[in-house]
Short mmCIF file of C-alpha atoms and ligand atoms in Angstrom, two decimals:
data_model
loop_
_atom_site.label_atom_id
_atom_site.label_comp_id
_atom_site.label_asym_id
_atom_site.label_seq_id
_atom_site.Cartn_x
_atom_site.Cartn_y
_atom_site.Cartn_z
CA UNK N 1 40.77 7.54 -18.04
CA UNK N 2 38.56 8.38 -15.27
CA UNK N 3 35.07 9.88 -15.83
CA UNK N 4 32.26 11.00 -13.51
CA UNK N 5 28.50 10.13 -13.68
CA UNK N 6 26.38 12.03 -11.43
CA UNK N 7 23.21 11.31 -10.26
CA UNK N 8 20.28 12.54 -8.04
CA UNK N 9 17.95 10.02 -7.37
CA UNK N 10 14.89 7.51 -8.82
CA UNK N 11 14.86 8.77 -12.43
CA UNK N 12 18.55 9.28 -13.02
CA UNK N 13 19.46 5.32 -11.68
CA UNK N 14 17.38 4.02 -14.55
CA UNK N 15 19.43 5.76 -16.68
CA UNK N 16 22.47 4.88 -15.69
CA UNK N 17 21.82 1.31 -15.16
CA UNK N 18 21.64 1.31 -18.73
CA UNK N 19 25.41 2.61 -19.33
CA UNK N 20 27.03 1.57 -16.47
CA UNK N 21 28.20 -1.69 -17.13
CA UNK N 22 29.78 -0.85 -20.58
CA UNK N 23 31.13 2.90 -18.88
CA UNK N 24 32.56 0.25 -15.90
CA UNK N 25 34.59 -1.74 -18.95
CA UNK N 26 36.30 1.19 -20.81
CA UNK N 27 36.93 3.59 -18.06
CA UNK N 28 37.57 4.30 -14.29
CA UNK N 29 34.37 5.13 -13.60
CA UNK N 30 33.01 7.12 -10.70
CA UNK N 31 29.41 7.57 -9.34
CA UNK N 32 28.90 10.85 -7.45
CA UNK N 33 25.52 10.82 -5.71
CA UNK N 34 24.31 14.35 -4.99
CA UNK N 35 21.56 13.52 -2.12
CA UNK N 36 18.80 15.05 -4.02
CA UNK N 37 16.94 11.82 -3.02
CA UNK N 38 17.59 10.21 0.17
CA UNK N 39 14.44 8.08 0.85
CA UNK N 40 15.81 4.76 0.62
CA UNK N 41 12.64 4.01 -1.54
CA UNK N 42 13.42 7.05 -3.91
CA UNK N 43 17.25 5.70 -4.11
CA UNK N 44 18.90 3.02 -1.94
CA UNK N 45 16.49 0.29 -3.18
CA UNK N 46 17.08 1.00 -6.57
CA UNK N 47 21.43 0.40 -6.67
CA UNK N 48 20.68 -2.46 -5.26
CA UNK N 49 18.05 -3.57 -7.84
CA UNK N 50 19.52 -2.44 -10.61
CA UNK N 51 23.30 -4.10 -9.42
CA UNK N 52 24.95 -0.51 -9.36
CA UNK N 53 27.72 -0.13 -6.92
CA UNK N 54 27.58 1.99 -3.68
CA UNK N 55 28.15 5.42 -5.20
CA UNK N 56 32.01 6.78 -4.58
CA UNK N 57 30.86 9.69 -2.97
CA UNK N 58 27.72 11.28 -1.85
CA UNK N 59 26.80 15.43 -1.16
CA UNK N 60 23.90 14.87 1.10
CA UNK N 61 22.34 17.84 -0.05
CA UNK N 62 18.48 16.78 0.60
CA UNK N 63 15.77 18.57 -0.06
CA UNK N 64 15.35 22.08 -0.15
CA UNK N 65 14.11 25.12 -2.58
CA UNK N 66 15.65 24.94 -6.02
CA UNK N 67 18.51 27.58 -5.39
CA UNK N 68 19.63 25.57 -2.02
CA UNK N 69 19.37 22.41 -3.88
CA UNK N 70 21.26 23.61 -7.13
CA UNK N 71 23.53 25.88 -5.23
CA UNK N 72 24.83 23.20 -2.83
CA UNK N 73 24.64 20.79 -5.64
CA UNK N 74 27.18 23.26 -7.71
CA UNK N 75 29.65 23.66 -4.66
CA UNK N 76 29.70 19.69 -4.11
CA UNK N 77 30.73 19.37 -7.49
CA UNK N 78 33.03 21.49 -7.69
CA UNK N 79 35.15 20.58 -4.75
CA UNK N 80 34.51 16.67 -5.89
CA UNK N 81 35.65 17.43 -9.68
CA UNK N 82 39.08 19.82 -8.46
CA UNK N 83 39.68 16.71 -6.33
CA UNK N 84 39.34 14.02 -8.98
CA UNK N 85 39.84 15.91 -12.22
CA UNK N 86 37.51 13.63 -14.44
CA UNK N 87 38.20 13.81 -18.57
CA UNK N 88 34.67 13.72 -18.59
CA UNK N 89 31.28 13.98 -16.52
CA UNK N 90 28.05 12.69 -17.53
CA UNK N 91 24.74 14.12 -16.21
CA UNK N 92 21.25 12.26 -16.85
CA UNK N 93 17.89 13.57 -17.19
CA UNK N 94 16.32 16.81 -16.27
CA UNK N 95 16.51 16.68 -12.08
CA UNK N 96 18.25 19.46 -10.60
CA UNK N 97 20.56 17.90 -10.03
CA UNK N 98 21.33 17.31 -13.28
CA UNK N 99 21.48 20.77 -14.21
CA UNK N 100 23.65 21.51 -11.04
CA UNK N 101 26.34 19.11 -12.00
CA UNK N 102 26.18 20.13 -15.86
CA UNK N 103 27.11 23.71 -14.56
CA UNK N 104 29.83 23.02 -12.17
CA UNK N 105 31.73 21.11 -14.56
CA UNK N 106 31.65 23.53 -17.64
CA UNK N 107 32.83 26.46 -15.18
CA UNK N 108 35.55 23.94 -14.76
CA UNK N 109 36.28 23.23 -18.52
CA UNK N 110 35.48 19.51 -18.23
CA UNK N 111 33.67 18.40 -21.04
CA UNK N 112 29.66 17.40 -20.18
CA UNK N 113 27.80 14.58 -21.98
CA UNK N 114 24.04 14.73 -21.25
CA UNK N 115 22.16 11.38 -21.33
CA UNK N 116 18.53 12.14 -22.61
CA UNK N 117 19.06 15.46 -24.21
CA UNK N 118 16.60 17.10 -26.55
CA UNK N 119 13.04 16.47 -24.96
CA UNK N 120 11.04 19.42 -24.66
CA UNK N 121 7.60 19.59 -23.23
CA UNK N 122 7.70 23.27 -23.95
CA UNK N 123 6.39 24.70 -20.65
CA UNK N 124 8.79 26.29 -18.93
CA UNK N 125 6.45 26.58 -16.08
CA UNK N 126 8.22 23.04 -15.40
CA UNK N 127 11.47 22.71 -13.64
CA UNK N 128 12.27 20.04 -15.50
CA UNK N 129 12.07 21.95 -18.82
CA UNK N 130 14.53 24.83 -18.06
CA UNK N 131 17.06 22.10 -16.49
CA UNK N 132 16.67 20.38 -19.82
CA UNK N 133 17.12 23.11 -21.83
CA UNK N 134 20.10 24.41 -19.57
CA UNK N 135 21.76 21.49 -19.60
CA UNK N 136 21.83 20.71 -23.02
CA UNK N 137 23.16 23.85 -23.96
CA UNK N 138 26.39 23.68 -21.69
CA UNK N 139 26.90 20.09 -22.93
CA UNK N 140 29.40 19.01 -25.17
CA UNK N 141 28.02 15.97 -26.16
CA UNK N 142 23.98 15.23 -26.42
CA UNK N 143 22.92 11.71 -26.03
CA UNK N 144 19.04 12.01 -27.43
CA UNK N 145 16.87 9.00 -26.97
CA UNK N 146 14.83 9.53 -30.17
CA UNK N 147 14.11 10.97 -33.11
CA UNK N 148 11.82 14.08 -31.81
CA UNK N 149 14.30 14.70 -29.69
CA UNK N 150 16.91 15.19 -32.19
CA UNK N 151 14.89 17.25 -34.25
CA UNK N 152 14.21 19.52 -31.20
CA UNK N 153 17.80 19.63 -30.48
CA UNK N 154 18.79 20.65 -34.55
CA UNK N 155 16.01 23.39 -34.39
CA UNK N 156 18.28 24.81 -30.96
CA UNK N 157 21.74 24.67 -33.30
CA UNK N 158 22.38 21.73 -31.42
CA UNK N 159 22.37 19.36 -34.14
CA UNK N 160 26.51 19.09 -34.70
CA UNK N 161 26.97 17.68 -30.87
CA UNK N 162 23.76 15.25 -31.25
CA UNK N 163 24.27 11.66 -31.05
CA UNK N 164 21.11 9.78 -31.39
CA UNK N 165 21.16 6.21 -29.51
CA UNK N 166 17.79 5.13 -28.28
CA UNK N 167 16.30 5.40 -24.73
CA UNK N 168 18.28 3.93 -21.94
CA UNK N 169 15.24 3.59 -20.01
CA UNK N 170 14.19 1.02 -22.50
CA UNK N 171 17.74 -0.50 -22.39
CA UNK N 172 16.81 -1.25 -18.36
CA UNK N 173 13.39 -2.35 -19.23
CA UNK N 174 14.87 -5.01 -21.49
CA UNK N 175 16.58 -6.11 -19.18
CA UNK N 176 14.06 -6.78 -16.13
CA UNK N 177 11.11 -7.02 -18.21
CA UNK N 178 11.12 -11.59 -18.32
CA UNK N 179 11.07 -10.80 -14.22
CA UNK N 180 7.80 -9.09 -13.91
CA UNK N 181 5.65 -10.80 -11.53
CA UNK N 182 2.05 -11.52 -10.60
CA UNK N 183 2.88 -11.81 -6.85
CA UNK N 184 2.70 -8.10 -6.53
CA UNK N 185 -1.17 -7.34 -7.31
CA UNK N 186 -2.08 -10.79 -6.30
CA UNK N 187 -0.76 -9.64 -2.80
CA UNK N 188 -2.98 -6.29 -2.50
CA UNK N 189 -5.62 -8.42 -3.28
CA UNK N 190 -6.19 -6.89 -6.77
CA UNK N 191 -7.66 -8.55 -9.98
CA UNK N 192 -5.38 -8.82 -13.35
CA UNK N 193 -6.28 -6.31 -15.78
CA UNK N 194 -8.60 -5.14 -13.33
CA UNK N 195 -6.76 -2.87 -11.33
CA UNK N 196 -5.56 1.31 -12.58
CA UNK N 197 -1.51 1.59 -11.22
CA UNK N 198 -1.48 5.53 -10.40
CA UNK N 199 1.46 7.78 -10.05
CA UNK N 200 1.22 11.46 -9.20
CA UNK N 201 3.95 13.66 -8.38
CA UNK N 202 5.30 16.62 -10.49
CA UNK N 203 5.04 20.04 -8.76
CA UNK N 204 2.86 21.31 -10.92
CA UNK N 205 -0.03 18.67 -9.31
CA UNK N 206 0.72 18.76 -5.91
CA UNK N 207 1.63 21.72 -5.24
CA UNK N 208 -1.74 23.47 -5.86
CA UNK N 209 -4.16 22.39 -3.71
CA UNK N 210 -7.21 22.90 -5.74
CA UNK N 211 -5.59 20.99 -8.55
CA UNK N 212 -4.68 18.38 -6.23
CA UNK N 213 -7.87 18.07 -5.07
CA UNK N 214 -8.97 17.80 -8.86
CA UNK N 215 -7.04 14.53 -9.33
CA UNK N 216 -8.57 13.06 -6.07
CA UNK N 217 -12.02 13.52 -7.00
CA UNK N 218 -10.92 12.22 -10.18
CA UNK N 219 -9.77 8.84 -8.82
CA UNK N 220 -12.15 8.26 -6.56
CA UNK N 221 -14.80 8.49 -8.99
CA UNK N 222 -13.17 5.27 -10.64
CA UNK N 223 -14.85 2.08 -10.68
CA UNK N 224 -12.44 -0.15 -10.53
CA UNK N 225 -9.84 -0.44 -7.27
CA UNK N 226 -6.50 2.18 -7.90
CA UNK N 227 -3.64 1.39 -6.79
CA UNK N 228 -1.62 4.60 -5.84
CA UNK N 229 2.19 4.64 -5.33
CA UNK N 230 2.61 8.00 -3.87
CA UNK N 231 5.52 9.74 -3.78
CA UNK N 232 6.83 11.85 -0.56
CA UNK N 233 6.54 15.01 -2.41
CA UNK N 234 2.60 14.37 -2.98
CA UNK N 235 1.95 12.54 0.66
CA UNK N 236 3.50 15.64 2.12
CA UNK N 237 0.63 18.05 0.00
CA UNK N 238 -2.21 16.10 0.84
CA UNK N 239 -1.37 16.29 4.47
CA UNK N 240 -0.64 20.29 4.31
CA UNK N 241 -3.95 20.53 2.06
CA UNK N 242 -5.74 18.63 4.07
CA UNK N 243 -7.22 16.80 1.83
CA UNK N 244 -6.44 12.96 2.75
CA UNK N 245 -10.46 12.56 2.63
CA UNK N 246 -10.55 12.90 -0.57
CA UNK N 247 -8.87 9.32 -0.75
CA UNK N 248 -11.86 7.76 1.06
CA UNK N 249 -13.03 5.56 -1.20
CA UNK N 250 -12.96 1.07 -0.74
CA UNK N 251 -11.34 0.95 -4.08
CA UNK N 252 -7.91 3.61 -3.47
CA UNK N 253 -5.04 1.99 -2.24
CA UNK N 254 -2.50 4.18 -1.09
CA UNK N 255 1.25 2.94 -0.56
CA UNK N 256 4.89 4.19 -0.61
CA UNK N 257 6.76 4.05 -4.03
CA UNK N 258 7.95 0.99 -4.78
CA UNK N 259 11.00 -0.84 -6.39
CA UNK N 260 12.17 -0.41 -9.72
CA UNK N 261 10.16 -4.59 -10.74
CA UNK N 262 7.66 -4.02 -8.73
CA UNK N 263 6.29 -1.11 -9.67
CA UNK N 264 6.73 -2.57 -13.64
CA UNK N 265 5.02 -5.50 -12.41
CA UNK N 266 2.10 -3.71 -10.99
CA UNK N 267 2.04 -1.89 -14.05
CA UNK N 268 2.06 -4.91 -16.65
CA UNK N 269 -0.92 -6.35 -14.93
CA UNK N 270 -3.11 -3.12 -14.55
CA UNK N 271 -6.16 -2.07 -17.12
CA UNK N 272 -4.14 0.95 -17.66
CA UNK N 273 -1.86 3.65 -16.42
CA UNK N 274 -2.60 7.21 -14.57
CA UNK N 275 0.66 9.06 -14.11
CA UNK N 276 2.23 12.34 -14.60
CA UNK N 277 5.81 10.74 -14.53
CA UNK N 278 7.99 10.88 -18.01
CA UNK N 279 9.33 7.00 -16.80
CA UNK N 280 6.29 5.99 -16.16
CA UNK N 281 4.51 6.99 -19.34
CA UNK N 282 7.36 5.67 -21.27
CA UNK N 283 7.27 2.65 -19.04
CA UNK N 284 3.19 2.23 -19.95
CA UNK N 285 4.08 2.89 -23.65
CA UNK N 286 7.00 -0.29 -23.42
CA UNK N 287 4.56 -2.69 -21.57
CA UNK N 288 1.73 -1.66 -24.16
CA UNK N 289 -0.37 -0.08 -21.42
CA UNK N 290 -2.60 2.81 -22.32
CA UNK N 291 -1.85 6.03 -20.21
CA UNK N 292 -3.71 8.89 -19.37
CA UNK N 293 -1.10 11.19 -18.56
CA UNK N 294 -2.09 13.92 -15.94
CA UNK N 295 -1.14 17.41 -17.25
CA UNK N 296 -1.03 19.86 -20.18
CA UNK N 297 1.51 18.52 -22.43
CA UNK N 298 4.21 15.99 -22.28
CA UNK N 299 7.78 15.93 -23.62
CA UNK N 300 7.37 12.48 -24.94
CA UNK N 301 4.38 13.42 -28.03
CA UNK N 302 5.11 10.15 -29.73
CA UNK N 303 3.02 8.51 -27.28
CA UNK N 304 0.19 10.45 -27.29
CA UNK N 305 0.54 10.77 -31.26
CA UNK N 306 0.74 7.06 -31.89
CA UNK N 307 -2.88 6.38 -29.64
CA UNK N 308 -1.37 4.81 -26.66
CA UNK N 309 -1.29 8.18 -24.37
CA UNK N 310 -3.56 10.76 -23.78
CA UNK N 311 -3.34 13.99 -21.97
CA UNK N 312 -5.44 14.88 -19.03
CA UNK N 313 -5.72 18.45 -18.09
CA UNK N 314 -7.79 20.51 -18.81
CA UNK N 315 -10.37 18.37 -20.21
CA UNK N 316 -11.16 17.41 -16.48
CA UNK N 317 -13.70 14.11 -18.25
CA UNK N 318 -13.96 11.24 -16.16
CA UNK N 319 -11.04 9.04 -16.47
CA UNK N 320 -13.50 6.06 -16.80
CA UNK N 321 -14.72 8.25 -20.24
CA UNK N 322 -11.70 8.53 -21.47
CA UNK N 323 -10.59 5.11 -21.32
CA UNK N 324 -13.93 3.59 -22.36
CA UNK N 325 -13.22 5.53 -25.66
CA UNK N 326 -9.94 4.29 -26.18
CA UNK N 327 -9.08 2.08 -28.59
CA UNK N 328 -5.79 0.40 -28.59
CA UNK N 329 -3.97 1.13 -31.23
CA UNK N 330 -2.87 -1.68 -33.55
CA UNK N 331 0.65 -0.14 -34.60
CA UNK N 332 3.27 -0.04 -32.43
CA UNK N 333 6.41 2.11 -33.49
CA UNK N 334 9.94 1.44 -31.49
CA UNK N 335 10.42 5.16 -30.87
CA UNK N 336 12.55 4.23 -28.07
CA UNK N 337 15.72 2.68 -29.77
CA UNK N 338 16.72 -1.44 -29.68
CA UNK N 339 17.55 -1.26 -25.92
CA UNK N 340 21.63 -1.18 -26.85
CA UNK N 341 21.64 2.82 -26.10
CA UNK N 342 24.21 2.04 -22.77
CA UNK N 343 27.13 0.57 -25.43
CA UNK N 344 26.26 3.19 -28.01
CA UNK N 345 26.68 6.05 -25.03
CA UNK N 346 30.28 3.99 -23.77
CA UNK N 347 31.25 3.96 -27.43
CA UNK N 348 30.64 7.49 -28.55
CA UNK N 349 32.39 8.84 -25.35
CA UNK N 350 35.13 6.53 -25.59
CA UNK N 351 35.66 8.06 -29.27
CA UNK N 352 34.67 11.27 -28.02
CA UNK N 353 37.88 11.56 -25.42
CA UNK N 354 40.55 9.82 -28.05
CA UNK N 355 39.92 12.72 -30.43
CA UNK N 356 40.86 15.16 -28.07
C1 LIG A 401 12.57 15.17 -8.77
C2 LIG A 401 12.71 15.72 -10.20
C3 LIG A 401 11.60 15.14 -11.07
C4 LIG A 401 11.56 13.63 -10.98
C5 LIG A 401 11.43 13.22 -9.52
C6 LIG A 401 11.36 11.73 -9.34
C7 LIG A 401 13.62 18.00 -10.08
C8 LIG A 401 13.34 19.43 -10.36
N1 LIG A 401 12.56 17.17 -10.22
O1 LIG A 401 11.34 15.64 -8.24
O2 LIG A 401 11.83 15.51 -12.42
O3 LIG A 401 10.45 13.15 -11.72
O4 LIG A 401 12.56 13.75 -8.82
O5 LIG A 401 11.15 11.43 -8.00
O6 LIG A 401 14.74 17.64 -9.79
N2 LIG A 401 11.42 13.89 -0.68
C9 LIG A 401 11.53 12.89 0.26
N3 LIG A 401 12.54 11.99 0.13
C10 LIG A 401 13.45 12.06 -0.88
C11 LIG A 401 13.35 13.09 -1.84
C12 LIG A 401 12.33 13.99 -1.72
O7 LIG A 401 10.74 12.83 1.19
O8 LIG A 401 14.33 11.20 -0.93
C13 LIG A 401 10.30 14.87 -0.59
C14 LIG A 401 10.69 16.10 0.15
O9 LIG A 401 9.59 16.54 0.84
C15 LIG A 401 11.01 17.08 -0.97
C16 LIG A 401 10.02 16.64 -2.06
O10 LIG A 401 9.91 15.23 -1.90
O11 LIG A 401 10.89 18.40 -0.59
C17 LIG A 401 10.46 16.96 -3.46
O12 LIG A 401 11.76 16.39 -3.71
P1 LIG A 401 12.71 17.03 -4.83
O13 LIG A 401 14.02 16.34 -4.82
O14 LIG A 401 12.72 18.50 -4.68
O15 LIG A 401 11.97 16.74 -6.18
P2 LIG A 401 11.03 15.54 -6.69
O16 LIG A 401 9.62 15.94 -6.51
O17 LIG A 401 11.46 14.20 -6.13
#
């Protein structure tokens, strides 16, 4: 039976790292990279990390405004799933690729399974939210990762195509997490627990450039030294902003994204967490990290509801406030599943296809 995963880039590889191996077992099983990310730090480095074969095909669509991206993304798809008429086609996350793929195959009558269905940060200001909520409702089957996600999903009518099974990303995680390694901070010269690991990237942030400027002031007023992964998306604002001074500070280290283990092992060994990535809080919240998450809301509340994540904007406090307040929470709830969501996913599709 052959089925199609398609993926995008970064955030999508996680997830399928996570079903993959059982998908590989039970089916003929075909990886269509769109292009969306073609960095070979957003993408390459990451199949290799994670032991995913070379992808079967790839669109090259590259970057682009949404309606190039998800319009070339549809035709791709198209053409790719006339060619290789799939039973079934799996789309991951909320990039748009995601939502482009989801599409294409439903105008096509194959049946869609969405991996990570049902969070809602309910600001459809975001991309990401209206792919989500797209997607999910041209699925056939929903794969949510946990229980606030189901509920969402019920509350849409969604409930009777819901299969919860846990986070995938956690699945991955489990499986990398004995790995971590000190090397990574030792080599920038940084001090365990002494260190913030910051991420900042969503469009929202960077694409503003008196918020962006905002978040700069805000880091370099930290004590302590920051080490800041920074995605091509935000190195490209800060240059047309002008605002790389606002990085001038002894204590902000600036560098490209890194892989998949290091950039968990730079996070293990941090203080604590500065992002406005979904992984990455979700990555802080696995390690036991506490997270100030930059923005107004977040589709993952059960981390900022059980104490370990707090929400930024638009408080605008010191981060250095925030985080001298913060007291780590002595419960810790498995919101995220038992890391076995990747056999779950294999198994319900598997079922899913006999009974039709
Ligand atoms: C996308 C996802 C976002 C996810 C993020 C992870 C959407 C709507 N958003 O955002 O949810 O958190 O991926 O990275 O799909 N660029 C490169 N190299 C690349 C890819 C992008 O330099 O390989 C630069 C380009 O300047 C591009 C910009 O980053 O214009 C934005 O890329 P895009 O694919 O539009 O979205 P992301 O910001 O990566």
């Amino acid at each position: 039976m052959k089925i199609i995963s398609v993926v995008g880039g970064r955030p999508n590889l996680i997830k399928l790292a996570a079903v993959h191996k059982y998908l590989d077992k039970k089916f003929d099983h075909l990886i269509l990279h769109t292009g969306q990310h073609y960095s070979y730090k957003l993408s390459e480095i990451f199949f290799k990390e994670l032991k995913l074969p070379k992808p079967d095909f790839n669109l090259e669509v590259g970057s682009g405004s949404h309606a190039y991206q998800v319009g070339k993304i549809i035709l791709g798809c198209e053409n790719y799933f006339l060619k290789n008429r799939p039973r079934l086609v799996i789309v991951y996350g909320d990039m748009n690729s995601t939502l482009a793929a989801a599409l294409a195959a439903s105008k096509l009558n194959i049946p869609v399974a969405h991996v990570e269905a049902g969070i809602r940060s309910f600001d459809r200001s975001m991309p990401e939210e209206i792919n989500r909520i797209v997607t999910d409702h041209i699925s056939d089957i929903l794969f949510s990762p946990t229980s606030i996600a189901t509920q969402n999903l019920k509350k849409e009518g969604l409930g009777k195509v819901t299969i919860e099974c846990g986070d995938p990303t956690y699945d991955t995680f489990t499986g990398v997490e004995k790995g971590l390694k000190e090397d990574y901070y030792q080599r920038l010269k940084l001090k365990k627990r002494s260190y913030y690991y910051v991420t900042i990237h969503r469009a929202a942030n960077t694409d503003s450039g008196q918020r962006l400027a905002v978040i700069l002031e805000a880091l370099r007023g930290l004590k302590m030294p920051v080490i800041f992964l920074m995605h091509p998306r935000t190195k490209k604002m800060i240059q047309h902003f002008n605002l790389k001074k606002r990085l001038n500070s002894p204590n902000i280290t600036v560098t490209d994204p890194k892989s998949y283990t290091e950039s968990l092992s730079l996070q293990k060994f941090s203080r604590a967490v500065i992002t406005d990535s979904g992984g990455v809080q979700r990555e802080a919240y696995f390690l036991k990290k506490y997270c100030i998450t930059v923005r107004e809301n977040t589709e993952w509340p059960e981390t900022v509801e059980s104490g370990w994540n707090t929400l930024w904007f638009p408080q605008k406090k010191p981060f250095e406030d925030i985080l001298k307040m913060a007291k780590i929470p002595k419960r810790y709830a498995k919101f995220f599943g038992n890391g076995d969501s990747g056999f779950k996913i294999a198994k319900s599709i598997k079922k899913f296809l006999e009974s039709r």
